[in-house]
PDB file of N, CA and C in Angstrom:
ATOM      1  N   MET G   1      53.998  85.015  98.642  1.00  0.00           N
ATOM      2  CA  MET G   1      54.302  83.790  97.927  1.00  0.00           C
ATOM      3  C   MET G   1      54.150  84.060  96.437  1.00  0.00           C
ATOM      4  N   ASN G   2      54.840  83.255  95.659  1.00  0.00           N
ATOM      5  CA  ASN G   2      54.653  83.356  94.223  1.00  0.00           C
ATOM      6  C   ASN G   2      54.343  81.963  93.684  1.00  0.00           C
ATOM      7  N   PRO G   3      53.775  81.890  92.476  1.00  0.00           N
ATOM      8  CA  PRO G   3      53.371  80.591  91.931  1.00  0.00           C
ATOM      9  C   PRO G   3      54.519  79.595  91.770  1.00  0.00           C
ATOM     10  N   ASP G   4      55.765  80.075  91.696  1.00  0.00           N
ATOM     11  CA  ASP G   4      56.912  79.186  91.522  1.00  0.00           C
ATOM     12  C   ASP G   4      57.501  78.703  92.847  1.00  0.00           C
ATOM     13  N   ASP G   5      56.972  79.162  93.951  1.00  0.00           N
ATOM     14  CA  ASP G   5      57.517  78.836  95.264  1.00  0.00           C
ATOM     15  C   ASP G   5      57.468  77.317  95.500  1.00  0.00           C
ATOM     16  N   PRO G   6      58.614  76.676  95.766  1.00  0.00           N
ATOM     17  CA  PRO G   6      58.618  75.226  96.000  1.00  0.00           C
ATOM     18  C   PRO G   6      57.782  74.809  97.206  1.00  0.00           C
ATOM     19  N   LEU G   7      57.560  75.733  98.124  1.00  0.00           N
ATOM     20  CA  LEU G   7      56.743  75.439  99.300  1.00  0.00           C
ATOM     21  C   LEU G   7      55.323  75.028  98.901  1.00  0.00           C
ATOM     22  N   LEU G   8      54.815  75.584  97.795  1.00  0.00           N
ATOM     23  CA  LEU G   8      53.459  75.258  97.364  1.00  0.00           C
ATOM     24  C   LEU G   8      53.282  73.775  97.041  1.00  0.00           C
ATOM     25  N   ARG G   9      54.354  73.112  96.653  1.00  0.00           N
ATOM     26  CA  ARG G   9      54.258  71.681  96.316  1.00  0.00           C
ATOM     27  C   ARG G   9      54.073  70.804  97.541  1.00  0.00           C
ATOM     28  N   ILE G  10      54.465  71.301  98.714  1.00  0.00           N
ATOM     29  CA  ILE G  10      54.355  70.463  99.913  1.00  0.00           C
ATOM     30  C   ILE G  10      53.252  70.906 100.869  1.00  0.00           C
ATOM     31  N   LEU G  11      52.699  72.094 100.663  1.00  0.00           N
ATOM     32  CA  LEU G  11      51.603  72.536 101.521  1.00  0.00           C
ATOM     33  C   LEU G  11      50.353  71.730 101.213  1.00  0.00           C
ATOM     34  N   ALA G  12      49.588  71.422 102.249  1.00  0.00           N
ATOM     35  CA  ALA G  12      48.363  70.642 102.075  1.00  0.00           C
ATOM     36  C   ALA G  12      47.263  71.205 102.961  1.00  0.00           C
ATOM     37  N   CYS G  13      46.052  70.980 102.549  1.00  0.00           N
ATOM     38  CA  CYS G  13      44.897  71.396 103.346  1.00  0.00           C
ATOM     39  C   CYS G  13      44.922  70.629 104.663  1.00  0.00           C
ATOM     40  N   PRO G  14      44.699  71.297 105.792  1.00  0.00           N
ATOM     41  CA  PRO G  14      44.726  70.596 107.073  1.00  0.00           C
ATOM     42  C   PRO G  14      43.537  69.644 107.272  1.00  0.00           C
ATOM     43  N   LEU G  15      42.508  69.786 106.444  1.00  0.00           N
ATOM     44  CA  LEU G  15      41.331  68.933 106.605  1.00  0.00           C
ATOM     45  C   LEU G  15      41.364  67.676 105.739  1.00  0.00           C
ATOM     46  N   ASP G  16      41.642  67.838 104.428  1.00  0.00           N
ATOM     47  CA  ASP G  16      41.630  66.649 103.567  1.00  0.00           C
ATOM     48  C   ASP G  16      43.020  66.241 103.082  1.00  0.00           C
ATOM     49  N   LYS G  17      44.037  66.975 103.517  1.00  0.00           N
ATOM     50  CA  LYS G  17      45.449  66.682 103.195  1.00  0.00           C
ATOM     51  C   LYS G  17      45.760  66.747 101.696  1.00  0.00           C
ATOM     52  N   GLY G  18      44.859  67.337 100.913  1.00  0.00           N
ATOM     53  CA  GLY G  18      45.075  67.482  99.474  1.00  0.00           C
ATOM     54  C   GLY G  18      45.807  68.776  99.151  1.00  0.00           C
ATOM     55  N   PRO G  19      46.200  68.937  97.881  1.00  0.00           N
ATOM     56  CA  PRO G  19      46.942  70.131  97.480  1.00  0.00           C
ATOM     57  C   PRO G  19      46.095  71.397  97.552  1.00  0.00           C
ATOM     58  N   LEU G  20      46.794  72.507  97.721  1.00  0.00           N
ATOM     59  CA  LEU G  20      46.161  73.824  97.752  1.00  0.00           C
ATOM     60  C   LEU G  20      46.628  74.625  96.542  1.00  0.00           C
ATOM     61  N   HIS G  21      45.813  75.587  96.133  1.00  0.00           N
ATOM     62  CA  HIS G  21      46.138  76.431  94.986  1.00  0.00           C
ATOM     63  C   HIS G  21      46.331  77.867  95.460  1.00  0.00           C
ATOM     64  N   LEU G  22      47.359  78.502  94.937  1.00  0.00           N
ATOM     65  CA  LEU G  22      47.625  79.890  95.282  1.00  0.00           C
ATOM     66  C   LEU G  22      46.637  80.786  94.561  1.00  0.00           C
ATOM     67  N   LEU G  23      45.993  81.671  95.319  1.00  0.00           N
ATOM     68  CA  LEU G  23      45.116  82.677  94.738  1.00  0.00           C
ATOM     69  C   LEU G  23      45.915  83.953  94.574  1.00  0.00           C
ATOM     70  N   VAL G  24      46.074  84.357  93.350  1.00  0.00           N
ATOM     71  CA  VAL G  24      46.834  85.556  93.041  1.00  0.00           C
ATOM     72  C   VAL G  24      45.949  86.770  93.311  1.00  0.00           C
ATOM     73  N   PRO G  25      46.459  87.796  93.993  1.00  0.00           N
ATOM     74  CA  PRO G  25      45.645  88.991  94.237  1.00  0.00           C
ATOM     75  C   PRO G  25      45.144  89.588  92.922  1.00  0.00           C
ATOM     76  N   ASP G  26      43.883  89.982  92.927  1.00  0.00           N
ATOM     77  CA  ASP G  26      43.241  90.548  91.744  1.00  0.00           C
ATOM     78  C   ASP G  26      43.176  92.064  91.907  1.00  0.00           C
ATOM     79  N   GLU G  27      43.711  92.775  90.937  1.00  0.00           N
ATOM     80  CA  GLU G  27      43.762  94.238  91.024  1.00  0.00           C
ATOM     81  C   GLU G  27      42.373  94.867  90.958  1.00  0.00           C
ATOM     82  N   SER G  28      41.408  94.198  90.310  1.00  0.00           N
ATOM     83  CA  SER G  28      40.078  94.789  90.148  1.00  0.00           C
ATOM     84  C   SER G  28      39.243  94.685  91.422  1.00  0.00           C
ATOM     85  N   VAL G  29      39.669  93.799  92.318  1.00  0.00           N
ATOM     86  CA  VAL G  29      38.964  93.604  93.585  1.00  0.00           C
ATOM     87  C   VAL G  29      39.987  93.714  94.704  1.00  0.00           C
ATOM     88  N   ALA G  30      39.559  94.167  95.850  1.00  0.00           N
ATOM     89  CA  ALA G  30      40.480  94.272  96.984  1.00  0.00           C
ATOM     90  C   ALA G  30      40.715  92.881  97.555  1.00  0.00           C
ATOM     91  N   ALA G  31      41.337  92.028  96.764  1.00  0.00           N
ATOM     92  CA  ALA G  31      41.573  90.645  97.171  1.00  0.00           C
ATOM     93  C   ALA G  31      42.971  90.496  97.738  1.00  0.00           C
ATOM     94  N   GLU G  32      43.083  89.627  98.707  1.00  0.00           N
ATOM     95  CA  GLU G  32      44.369  89.353  99.322  1.00  0.00           C
ATOM     96  C   GLU G  32      44.856  87.981  98.890  1.00  0.00           C
ATOM     97  N   GLU G  33      46.128  87.760  99.090  1.00  0.00           N
ATOM     98  CA  GLU G  33      46.721  86.472  98.762  1.00  0.00           C
ATOM     99  C   GLU G  33      46.131  85.400  99.686  1.00  0.00           C
ATOM    100  N   ALA G  34      45.870  84.234  99.115  1.00  0.00           N
ATOM    101  CA  ALA G  34      45.287  83.139  99.895  1.00  0.00           C
ATOM    102  C   ALA G  34      45.625  81.820  99.222  1.00  0.00           C
ATOM    103  N   LEU G  35      45.400  80.747  99.956  1.00  0.00           N
ATOM    104  CA  LEU G  35      45.496  79.396  99.410  1.00  0.00           C
ATOM    105  C   LEU G  35      44.081  78.832  99.395  1.00  0.00           C
ATOM    106  N   TYR G  36      43.773  78.078  98.342  1.00  0.00           N
ATOM    107  CA  TYR G  36      42.398  77.627  98.162  1.00  0.00           C
ATOM    108  C   TYR G  36      42.323  76.124  97.929  1.00  0.00           C
ATOM    109  N   ASN G  37      41.363  75.497  98.586  1.00  0.00           N
ATOM    110  CA  ASN G  37      41.062  74.088  98.385  1.00  0.00           C
ATOM    111  C   ASN G  37      39.712  74.025  97.668  1.00  0.00           C
ATOM    112  N   PRO G  38      39.715  73.824  96.336  1.00  0.00           N
ATOM    113  CA  PRO G  38      38.447  73.796  95.608  1.00  0.00           C
ATOM    114  C   PRO G  38      37.595  72.563  95.916  1.00  0.00           C
ATOM    115  N   ARG G  39      38.200  71.502  96.417  1.00  0.00           N
ATOM    116  CA  ARG G  39      37.438  70.296  96.743  1.00  0.00           C
ATOM    117  C   ARG G  39      36.491  70.546  97.914  1.00  0.00           C
ATOM    118  N   LEU G  40      36.987  71.240  98.939  1.00  0.00           N
ATOM    119  CA  LEU G  40      36.168  71.548 100.119  1.00  0.00           C
ATOM    120  C   LEU G  40      35.609  72.960 100.087  1.00  0.00           C
ATOM    121  N   ARG G  41      36.039  73.727  99.082  1.00  0.00           N
ATOM    122  CA  ARG G  41      35.637  75.140  98.944  1.00  0.00           C
ATOM    123  C   ARG G  41      35.995  75.940 100.193  1.00  0.00           C
ATOM    124  N   ARG G  42      37.270  75.782 100.586  1.00  0.00           N
ATOM    125  CA  ARG G  42      37.788  76.517 101.751  1.00  0.00           C
ATOM    126  C   ARG G  42      38.983  77.351 101.331  1.00  0.00           C
ATOM    127  N   ARG G  43      39.014  78.566 101.833  1.00  0.00           N
ATOM    128  CA  ARG G  43      40.094  79.521 101.544  1.00  0.00           C
ATOM    129  C   ARG G  43      40.865  79.771 102.836  1.00  0.00           C
ATOM    130  N   TYR G  44      42.203  79.723 102.716  1.00  0.00           N
ATOM    131  CA  TYR G  44      43.089  79.966 103.857  1.00  0.00           C
ATOM    132  C   TYR G  44      43.913  81.219 103.577  1.00  0.00           C
ATOM    133  N   PRO G  45      43.958  82.165 104.508  1.00  0.00           N
ATOM    134  CA  PRO G  45      44.700  83.405 104.265  1.00  0.00           C
ATOM    135  C   PRO G  45      46.215  83.203 104.303  1.00  0.00           C
ATOM    136  N   VAL G  46      46.913  84.085 103.617  1.00  0.00           N
ATOM    137  CA  VAL G  46      48.372  84.174 103.690  1.00  0.00           C
ATOM    138  C   VAL G  46      48.658  85.562 104.260  1.00  0.00           C
ATOM    139  N   VAL G  47      49.204  85.598 105.467  1.00  0.00           N
ATOM    140  CA  VAL G  47      49.451  86.861 106.171  1.00  0.00           C
ATOM    141  C   VAL G  47      50.955  87.116 106.221  1.00  0.00           C
ATOM    142  N   ASP G  48      51.370  88.215 105.637  1.00  0.00           N
ATOM    143  CA  ASP G  48      52.795  88.574 105.588  1.00  0.00           C
ATOM    144  C   ASP G  48      53.639  87.422 105.032  1.00  0.00           C
ATOM    145  N   GLY G  49      53.106  86.746 104.004  1.00  0.00           N
ATOM    146  CA  GLY G  49      53.831  85.667 103.356  1.00  0.00           C
ATOM    147  C   GLY G  49      53.772  84.331 104.074  1.00  0.00           C
ATOM    148  N   ILE G  50      53.021  84.255 105.179  1.00  0.00           N
ATOM    149  CA  ILE G  50      52.938  83.019 105.965  1.00  0.00           C
ATOM    150  C   ILE G  50      51.530  82.424 105.838  1.00  0.00           C
ATOM    151  N   PRO G  51      51.422  81.221 105.261  1.00  0.00           N
ATOM    152  CA  PRO G  51      50.108  80.581 105.146  1.00  0.00           C
ATOM    153  C   PRO G  51      49.534  80.243 106.523  1.00  0.00           C
ATOM    154  N   GLN G  52      48.277  80.567 106.711  1.00  0.00           N
ATOM    155  CA  GLN G  52      47.573  80.282 107.961  1.00  0.00           C
ATOM    156  C   GLN G  52      46.750  79.012 107.739  1.00  0.00           C
ATOM    157  N   LEU G  53      47.322  77.859 108.068  1.00  0.00           N
ATOM    158  CA  LEU G  53      46.713  76.583 107.709  1.00  0.00           C
ATOM    159  C   LEU G  53      46.121  75.821 108.891  1.00  0.00           C
ATOM    160  N   LEU G  54      45.661  76.523 109.883  1.00  0.00           N
ATOM    161  CA  LEU G  54      44.900  75.862 110.939  1.00  0.00           C
ATOM    162  C   LEU G  54      43.485  75.636 110.423  1.00  0.00           C
ATOM    163  N   PRO G  55      42.855  74.524 110.779  1.00  0.00           N
ATOM    164  CA  PRO G  55      41.482  74.305 110.312  1.00  0.00           C
ATOM    165  C   PRO G  55      40.555  75.485 110.626  1.00  0.00           C
ATOM    166  N   SER G  56      40.759  76.121 111.763  1.00  0.00           N
ATOM    167  CA  SER G  56      39.902  77.246 112.141  1.00  0.00           C
ATOM    168  C   SER G  56      40.193  78.510 111.328  1.00  0.00           C
ATOM    169  N   SER G  57      41.318  78.545 110.622  1.00  0.00           N
ATOM    170  CA  SER G  57      41.654  79.715 109.796  1.00  0.00           C
ATOM    171  C   SER G  57      40.958  79.683 108.444  1.00  0.00           C
ATOM    172  N   GLY G  58      40.507  78.512 108.041  1.00  0.00           N
ATOM    173  CA  GLY G  58      39.850  78.374 106.742  1.00  0.00           C
ATOM    174  C   GLY G  58      38.462  78.978 106.752  1.00  0.00           C
ATOM    175  N   VAL G  59      38.083  79.513 105.597  1.00  0.00           N
ATOM    176  CA  VAL G  59      36.767  80.124 105.438  1.00  0.00           C
ATOM    177  C   VAL G  59      36.018  79.373 104.345  1.00  0.00           C
ATOM    178  N   GLN G  60      34.815  78.924 104.658  1.00  0.00           N
ATOM    179  CA  GLN G  60      33.974  78.263 103.667  1.00  0.00           C
ATOM    180  C   GLN G  60      33.457  79.325 102.702  1.00  0.00           C
ATOM    181  N   VAL G  61      33.494  79.045 101.393  1.00  0.00           N
ATOM    182  CA  VAL G  61      33.048  80.023 100.405  1.00  0.00           C
ATOM    183  C   VAL G  61      31.739  79.578  99.766  1.00  0.00           C
ATOM    184  N   THR G  62      30.994  80.542  99.235  1.00  0.00           N
ATOM    185  CA  THR G  62      29.726  80.267  98.567  1.00  0.00           C
ATOM    186  C   THR G  62      29.983  79.754  97.153  1.00  0.00           C
ATOM    187  N   GLU G  63      28.940  79.279  96.508  1.00  0.00           N
ATOM    188  CA  GLU G  63      29.041  78.800  95.125  1.00  0.00           C
ATOM    189  C   GLU G  63      29.536  79.903  94.189  1.00  0.00           C
ATOM    190  N   ASP G  64      28.985  81.105  94.325  1.00  0.00           N
ATOM    191  CA  ASP G  64      29.403  82.221  93.466  1.00  0.00           C
ATOM    192  C   ASP G  64      30.862  82.591  93.709  1.00  0.00           C
ATOM    193  N   GLU G  65      31.252  82.638  94.977  1.00  0.00           N
ATOM    194  CA  GLU G  65      32.637  82.973  95.303  1.00  0.00           C
ATOM    195  C   GLU G  65      33.581  81.873  94.799  1.00  0.00           C
ATOM    196  N   HIS G  66      33.153  80.623  94.872  1.00  0.00           N
ATOM    197  CA  HIS G  66      33.945  79.503  94.376  1.00  0.00           C
ATOM    198  C   HIS G  66      34.271  79.699  92.890  1.00  0.00           C
ATOM    199  N   GLU G  67      33.284  80.069  92.107  1.00  0.00           N
ATOM    200  CA  GLU G  67      33.497  80.286  90.672  1.00  0.00           C
ATOM    201  C   GLU G  67      34.484  81.419  90.428  1.00  0.00           C
ATOM    202  N   GLU G  68      34.401  82.485  91.217  1.00  0.00           N
ATOM    203  CA  GLU G  68      35.331  83.619  91.080  1.00  0.00           C
ATOM    204  C   GLU G  68      36.733  83.218  91.510  1.00  0.00           C
ATOM    205  N   LEU G  69      36.840  82.451  92.565  1.00  0.00           N
ATOM    206  CA  LEU G  69      38.161  82.041  93.049  1.00  0.00           C
ATOM    207  C   LEU G  69      38.854  81.123  92.050  1.00  0.00           C
ATOM    208  N   LEU G  70      38.113  80.282  91.382  1.00  0.00           N
ATOM    209  CA  LEU G  70      38.721  79.409  90.380  1.00  0.00           C
ATOM    210  C   LEU G  70      39.375  80.211  89.263  1.00  0.00           C
ATOM    211  N   LYS G  71      38.833  81.384  88.970  1.00  0.00           N
ATOM    212  CA  LYS G  71      39.423  82.253  87.941  1.00  0.00           C
ATOM    213  C   LYS G  71      40.745  82.844  88.405  1.00  0.00           C
ATOM    214  N   ARG G  72      40.936  82.960  89.727  1.00  0.00           N
ATOM    215  CA  ARG G  72      42.147  83.584  90.279  1.00  0.00           C
ATOM    216  C   ARG G  72      43.247  82.581  90.595  1.00  0.00           C
ATOM    217  N   VAL G  73      42.951  81.303  90.468  1.00  0.00           N
ATOM    218  CA  VAL G  73      43.961  80.280  90.770  1.00  0.00           C
ATOM    219  C   VAL G  73      45.140  80.460  89.827  1.00  0.00           C
ATOM    220  N   ALA G  74      46.330  80.520  90.403  1.00  0.00           N
ATOM    221  CA  ALA G  74      47.542  80.698  89.589  1.00  0.00           C
ATOM    222  C   ALA G  74      47.723  79.490  88.685  1.00  0.00           C
ATOM    223  N   PRO G  75      48.121  79.717  87.428  1.00  0.00           N
ATOM    224  CA  PRO G  75      48.309  78.601  86.505  1.00  0.00           C
ATOM    225  C   PRO G  75      49.452  77.689  86.898  1.00  0.00           C
TER     226      PRO G  75
END
């Protein structure tokens, strides 16, 4: 996915139905593409360009990881 993808405007978190933010892979860390809900602090993986938006696919993140993920949110 890329930040300009129109699909990002209609994707929503399966838990709170709010918008998700694309996490751009960071070259300094072995980070993968993901969608992030900063309100619930849940990260959803994107596998082969397909968002995995089942509630069970989301991963709860720690406070420190939340701060790092906010830096990776695509503008």
